[in-house]
Coordinates of C-alpha atoms in Angstrom, one line a residue:
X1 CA -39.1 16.6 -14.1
X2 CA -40.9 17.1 -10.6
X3 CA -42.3 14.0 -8.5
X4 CA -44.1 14.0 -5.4
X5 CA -42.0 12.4 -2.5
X6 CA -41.9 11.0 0.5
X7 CA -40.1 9.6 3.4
X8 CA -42.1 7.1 5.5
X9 CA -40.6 4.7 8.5
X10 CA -42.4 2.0 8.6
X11 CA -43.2 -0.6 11.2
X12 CA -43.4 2.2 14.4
X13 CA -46.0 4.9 15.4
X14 CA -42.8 6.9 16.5
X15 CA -40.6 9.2 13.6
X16 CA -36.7 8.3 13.1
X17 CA -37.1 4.7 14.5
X18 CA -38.4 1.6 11.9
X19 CA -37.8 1.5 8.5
X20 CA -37.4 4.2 6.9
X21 CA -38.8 4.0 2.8
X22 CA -39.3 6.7 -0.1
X23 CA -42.4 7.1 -1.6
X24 CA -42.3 8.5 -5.3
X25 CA -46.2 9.1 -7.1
X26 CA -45.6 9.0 -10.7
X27 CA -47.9 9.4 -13.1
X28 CA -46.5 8.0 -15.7
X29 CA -43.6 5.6 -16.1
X30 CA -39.9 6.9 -15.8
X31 CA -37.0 6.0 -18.3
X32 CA -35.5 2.7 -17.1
X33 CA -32.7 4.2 -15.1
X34 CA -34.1 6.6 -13.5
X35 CA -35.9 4.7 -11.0
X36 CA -32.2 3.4 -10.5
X37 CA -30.7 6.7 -10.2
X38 CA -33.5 7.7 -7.8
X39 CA -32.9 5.0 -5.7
X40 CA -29.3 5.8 -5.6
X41 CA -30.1 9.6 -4.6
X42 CA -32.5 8.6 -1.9
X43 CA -30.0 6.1 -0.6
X44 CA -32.4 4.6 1.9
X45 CA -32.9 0.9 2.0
X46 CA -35.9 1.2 -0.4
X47 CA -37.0 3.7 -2.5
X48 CA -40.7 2.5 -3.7
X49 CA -42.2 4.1 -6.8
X50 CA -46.4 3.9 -7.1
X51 CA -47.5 4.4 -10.2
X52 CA -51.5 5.3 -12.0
X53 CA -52.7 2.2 -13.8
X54 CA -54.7 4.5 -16.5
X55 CA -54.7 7.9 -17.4
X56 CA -58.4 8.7 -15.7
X57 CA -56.9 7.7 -12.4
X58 CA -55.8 10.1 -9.3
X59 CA -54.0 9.0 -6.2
X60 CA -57.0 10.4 -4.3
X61 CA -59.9 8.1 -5.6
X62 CA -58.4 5.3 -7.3
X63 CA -57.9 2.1 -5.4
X64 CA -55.4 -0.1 -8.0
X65 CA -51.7 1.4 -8.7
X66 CA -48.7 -0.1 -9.8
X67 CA -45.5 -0.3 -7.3
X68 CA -41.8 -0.7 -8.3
X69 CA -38.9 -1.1 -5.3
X70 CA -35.5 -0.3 -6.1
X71 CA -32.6 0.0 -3.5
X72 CA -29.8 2.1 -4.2
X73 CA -28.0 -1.2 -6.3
X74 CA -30.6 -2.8 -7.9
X75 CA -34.5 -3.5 -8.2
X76 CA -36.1 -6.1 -5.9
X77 CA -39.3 -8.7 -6.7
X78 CA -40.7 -8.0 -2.7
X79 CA -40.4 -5.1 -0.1
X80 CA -43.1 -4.9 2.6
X81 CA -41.9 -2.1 4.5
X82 CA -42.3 0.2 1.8
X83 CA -45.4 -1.2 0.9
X84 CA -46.3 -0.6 4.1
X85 CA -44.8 3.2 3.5
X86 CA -46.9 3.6 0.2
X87 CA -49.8 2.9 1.8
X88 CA -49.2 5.2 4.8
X89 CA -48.0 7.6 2.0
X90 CA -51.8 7.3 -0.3
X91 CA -53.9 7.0 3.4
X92 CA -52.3 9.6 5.8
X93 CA -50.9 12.1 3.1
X94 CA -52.7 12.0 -0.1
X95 CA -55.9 11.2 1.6
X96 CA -57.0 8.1 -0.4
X97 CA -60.7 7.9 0.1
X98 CA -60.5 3.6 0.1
X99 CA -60.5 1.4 3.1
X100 CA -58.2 -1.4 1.1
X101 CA -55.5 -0.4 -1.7
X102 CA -54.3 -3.3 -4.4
X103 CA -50.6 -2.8 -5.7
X104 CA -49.7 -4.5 -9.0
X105 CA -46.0 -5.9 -8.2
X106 CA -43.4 -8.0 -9.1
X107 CA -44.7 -10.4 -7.0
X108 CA -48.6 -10.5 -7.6
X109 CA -51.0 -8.5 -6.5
X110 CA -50.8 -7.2 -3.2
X111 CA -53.2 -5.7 -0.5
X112 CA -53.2 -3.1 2.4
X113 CA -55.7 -2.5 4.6
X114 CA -56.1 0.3 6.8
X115 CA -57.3 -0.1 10.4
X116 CA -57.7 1.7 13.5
X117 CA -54.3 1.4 14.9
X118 CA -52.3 0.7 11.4
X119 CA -52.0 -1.0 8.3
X120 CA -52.3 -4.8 7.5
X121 CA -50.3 -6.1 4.4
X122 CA -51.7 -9.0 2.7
X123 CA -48.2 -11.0 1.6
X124 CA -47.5 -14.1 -0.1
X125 CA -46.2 -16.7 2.8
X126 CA -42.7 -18.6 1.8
X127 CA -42.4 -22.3 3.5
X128 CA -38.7 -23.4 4.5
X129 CA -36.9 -26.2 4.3
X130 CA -34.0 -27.7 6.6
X131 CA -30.2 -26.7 5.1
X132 CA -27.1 -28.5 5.0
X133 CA -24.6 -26.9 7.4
X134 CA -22.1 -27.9 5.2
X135 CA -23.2 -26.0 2.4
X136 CA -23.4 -22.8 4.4
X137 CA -20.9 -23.7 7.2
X138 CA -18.2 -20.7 5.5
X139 CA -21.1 -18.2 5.6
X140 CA -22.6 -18.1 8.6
X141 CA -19.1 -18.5 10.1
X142 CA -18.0 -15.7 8.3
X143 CA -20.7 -13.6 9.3
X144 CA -21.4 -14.9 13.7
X145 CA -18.2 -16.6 14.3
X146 CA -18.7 -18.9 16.9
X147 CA -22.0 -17.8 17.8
X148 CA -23.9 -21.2 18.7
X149 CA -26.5 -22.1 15.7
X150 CA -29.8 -24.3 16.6
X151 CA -31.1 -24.5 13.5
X152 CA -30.7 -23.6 9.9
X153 CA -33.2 -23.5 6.9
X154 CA -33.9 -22.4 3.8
X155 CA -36.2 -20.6 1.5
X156 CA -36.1 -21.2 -2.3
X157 CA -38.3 -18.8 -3.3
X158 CA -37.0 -16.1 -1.7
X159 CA -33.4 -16.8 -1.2
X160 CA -33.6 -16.4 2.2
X161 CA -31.2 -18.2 4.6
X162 CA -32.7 -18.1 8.2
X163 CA -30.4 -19.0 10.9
X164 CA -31.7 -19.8 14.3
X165 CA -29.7 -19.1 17.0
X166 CA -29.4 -21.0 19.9
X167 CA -32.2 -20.8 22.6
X168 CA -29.8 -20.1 25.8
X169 CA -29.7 -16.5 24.1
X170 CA -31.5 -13.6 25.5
X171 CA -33.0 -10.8 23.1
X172 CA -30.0 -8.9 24.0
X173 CA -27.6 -10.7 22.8
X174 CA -29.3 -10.4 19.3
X175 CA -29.5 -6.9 19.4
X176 CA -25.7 -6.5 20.6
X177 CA -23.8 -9.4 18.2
X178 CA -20.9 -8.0 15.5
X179 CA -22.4 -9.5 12.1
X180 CA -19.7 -9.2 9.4
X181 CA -21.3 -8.7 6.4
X182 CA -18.5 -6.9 4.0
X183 CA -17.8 -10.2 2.7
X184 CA -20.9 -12.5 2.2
X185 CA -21.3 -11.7 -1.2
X186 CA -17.6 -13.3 -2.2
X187 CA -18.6 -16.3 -0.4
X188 CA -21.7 -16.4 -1.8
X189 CA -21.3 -16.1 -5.1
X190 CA -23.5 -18.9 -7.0
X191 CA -26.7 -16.8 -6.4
X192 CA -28.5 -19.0 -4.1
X193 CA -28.2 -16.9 -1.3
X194 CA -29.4 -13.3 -1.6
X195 CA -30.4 -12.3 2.4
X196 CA -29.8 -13.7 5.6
X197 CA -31.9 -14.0 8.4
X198 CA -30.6 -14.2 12.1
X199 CA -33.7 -15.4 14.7
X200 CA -34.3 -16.3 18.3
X201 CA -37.0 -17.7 20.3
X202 CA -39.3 -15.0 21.9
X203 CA -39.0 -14.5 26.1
X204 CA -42.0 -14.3 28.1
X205 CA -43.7 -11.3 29.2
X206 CA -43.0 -9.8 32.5
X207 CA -42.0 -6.2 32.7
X208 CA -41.3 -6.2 29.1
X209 CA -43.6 -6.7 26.0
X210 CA -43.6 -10.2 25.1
X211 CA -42.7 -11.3 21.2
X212 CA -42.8 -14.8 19.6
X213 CA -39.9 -14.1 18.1
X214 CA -37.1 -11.5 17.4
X215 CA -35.0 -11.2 14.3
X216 CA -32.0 -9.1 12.0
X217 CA -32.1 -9.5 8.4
X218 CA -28.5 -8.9 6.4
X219 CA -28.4 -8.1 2.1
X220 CA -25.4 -7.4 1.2
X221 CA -26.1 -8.9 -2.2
X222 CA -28.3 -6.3 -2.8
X223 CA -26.6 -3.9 -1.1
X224 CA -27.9 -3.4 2.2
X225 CA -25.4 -4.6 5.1
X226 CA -28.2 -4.5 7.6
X227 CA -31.9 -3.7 6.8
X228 CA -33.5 -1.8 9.5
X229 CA -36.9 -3.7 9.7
X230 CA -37.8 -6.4 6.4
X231 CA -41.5 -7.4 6.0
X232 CA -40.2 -9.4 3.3
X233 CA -38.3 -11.5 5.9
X234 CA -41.4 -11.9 7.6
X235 CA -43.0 -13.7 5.1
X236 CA -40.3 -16.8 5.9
X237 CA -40.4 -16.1 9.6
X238 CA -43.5 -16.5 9.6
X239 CA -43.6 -19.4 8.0
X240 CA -41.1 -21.2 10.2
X241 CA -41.7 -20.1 13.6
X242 CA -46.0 -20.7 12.9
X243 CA -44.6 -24.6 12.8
X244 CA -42.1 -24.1 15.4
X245 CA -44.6 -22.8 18.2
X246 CA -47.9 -24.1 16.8
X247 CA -49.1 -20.9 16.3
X248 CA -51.2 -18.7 13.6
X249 CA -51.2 -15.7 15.6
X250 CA -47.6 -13.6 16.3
X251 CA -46.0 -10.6 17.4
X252 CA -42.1 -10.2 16.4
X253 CA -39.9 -7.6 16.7
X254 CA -36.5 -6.7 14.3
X255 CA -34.1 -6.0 16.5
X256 CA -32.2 -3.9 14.7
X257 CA -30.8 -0.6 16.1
X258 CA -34.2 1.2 15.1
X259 CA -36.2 -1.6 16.0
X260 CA -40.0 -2.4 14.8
X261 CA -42.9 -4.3 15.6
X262 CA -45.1 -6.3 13.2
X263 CA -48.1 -8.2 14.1
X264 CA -48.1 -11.8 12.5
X265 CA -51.4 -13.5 11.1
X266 CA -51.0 -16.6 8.9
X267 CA -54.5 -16.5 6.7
X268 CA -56.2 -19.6 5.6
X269 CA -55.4 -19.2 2.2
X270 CA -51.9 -19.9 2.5
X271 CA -51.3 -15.9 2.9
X272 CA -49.8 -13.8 5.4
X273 CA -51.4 -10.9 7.2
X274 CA -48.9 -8.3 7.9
X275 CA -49.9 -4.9 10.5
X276 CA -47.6 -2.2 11.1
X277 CA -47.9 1.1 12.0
X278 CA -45.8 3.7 10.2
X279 CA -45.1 7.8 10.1
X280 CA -44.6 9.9 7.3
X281 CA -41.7 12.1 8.0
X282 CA -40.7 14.1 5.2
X283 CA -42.6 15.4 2.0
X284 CA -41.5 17.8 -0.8
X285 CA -40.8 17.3 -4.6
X286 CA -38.6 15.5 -6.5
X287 CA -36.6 17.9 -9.5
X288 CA -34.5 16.7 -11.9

């Protein structure tokens, strides 16, 4: 077996910072686990897998594929950043002829759109709902300690638990804080929660670019301690902080130590735009 790959970081014009994602081409599905195993091999955050609807189709013309994301423990219903990387992968690399490429998924049917200074990923948009603290008081102990909370929610569709932090922080104190993540999943058990979400309040602008808001996104459940930059965390920030500031328009940054910037547009269809830039850093073939 020998299958076009890729690396591709994702969310940043510059190589080795983002989110790093492999791309696999396949032309025809693989045996169950071996998207697993590749995944596994790969072990990057996400390995995604795009896939020829029909036999007639090339990677070149065609403009509909299928797209699988696995990370190295289990398959997942929603990764943006290696959409994002699969669409860097078809436009930069593979030349894809189309201005707009539609991905069959386990979440719907999604949409990337290239532009002049990136890629925009059309994304479903997840609302959230206030949380008990008493529920999820062990957790989020567990994993900031005393670090003062200012607000907590919740998205069901997603299993996302966002926790805002309080608004005396400064983006450096995000960037710098110990999360313990080794054992969330013991605490967490029942399957409600499957990634957390640590956000703060954007600062203005001065010598500094100014976000809306920053964030770190934690899944150990699926094992990731601490994904680099998630567009699929984005799709509840956005959500949340669009109510919380009053605003359809954002910039954020993931203040992971890579770091990445995505550009935030909630669509009147109940949609969220999604634009990042990414870099394809590594191609060769897959042989097994």
């Amino acid at each position: 077996m020998k299958l076009p790959i890729f690396i591709a970081d994702a969310f940043t014009a510059r190589a080795f910072r983002g989110n790093p994602a492999a791309v696999c081409l396949l032309d025809n599905e693989l045996e169950n686990d071996t998207y697993q195993n590749i995944a596994k091999e790969m072990n990057l955050s996400e390995t995604a897998f795009v896939q020829k609807l029909n036999p007639t189709d090339n990677f070149t013309q065609s403009s509909c594929f299928g797209l699988r994301w696995f990370t190295p423990a289990s398959e997942v219903p929603l990764c943006g950043h290696a959409t994002l990387a699969s669409a860097a992968v078809l436009f930069y690399k593979i030349k894809n002829m189309n201005s707009t490429l539609t991905f069959n998924t386990l979440s719907g049917e999604l949409k990337a759109r290239r532009t002049e200074d990136g890629i925009i990923l059309d994304l479903p948009l997840y609302p959230t709902y206030p949380q008990d603290v008493c529920e999820v008081e062990t957790l989020i102990k567990t994993a900031i300690g005393d670090t003062l909370v200012q607000d907590i929610h919740y998205s069901p569709d997603t299993h996302k638990l966002l926790v805002r932090l309080s608004d005396s922080y400064k983006r450096s104190f995000l960037e710098t804080l110990k999360v313990n993540t080794q054992n969330l999943p013991q605490i967490e058990d029942t399957g409600k929660v499957r990634g957390l979400i640590l956000t703060l309040k954007g600062e203005p602008g001065g010598q500094t670019q100014a976000f809306d808001f920053y964030s770190r996104y934690f899944a150990p459940w699926v094992g990731l301690a601490e994904d680099p930059v998630t567009g699929s965390a984005h799709t509840v920030l956005s959500s949340y902080w669009s109510q919380q500031l009053g605003k359809k328009e954002m910039r954020a940054f993931q203040c992971s130590c890579r770091g990445g910037e995505l550009g935030i547009s909630l669509r009147p269809d109940g949609r969220v735009d999604v634009k990042g830039a990414a870099t394809v850093v590594l191609e060769g073939t897959l042989m097994a």
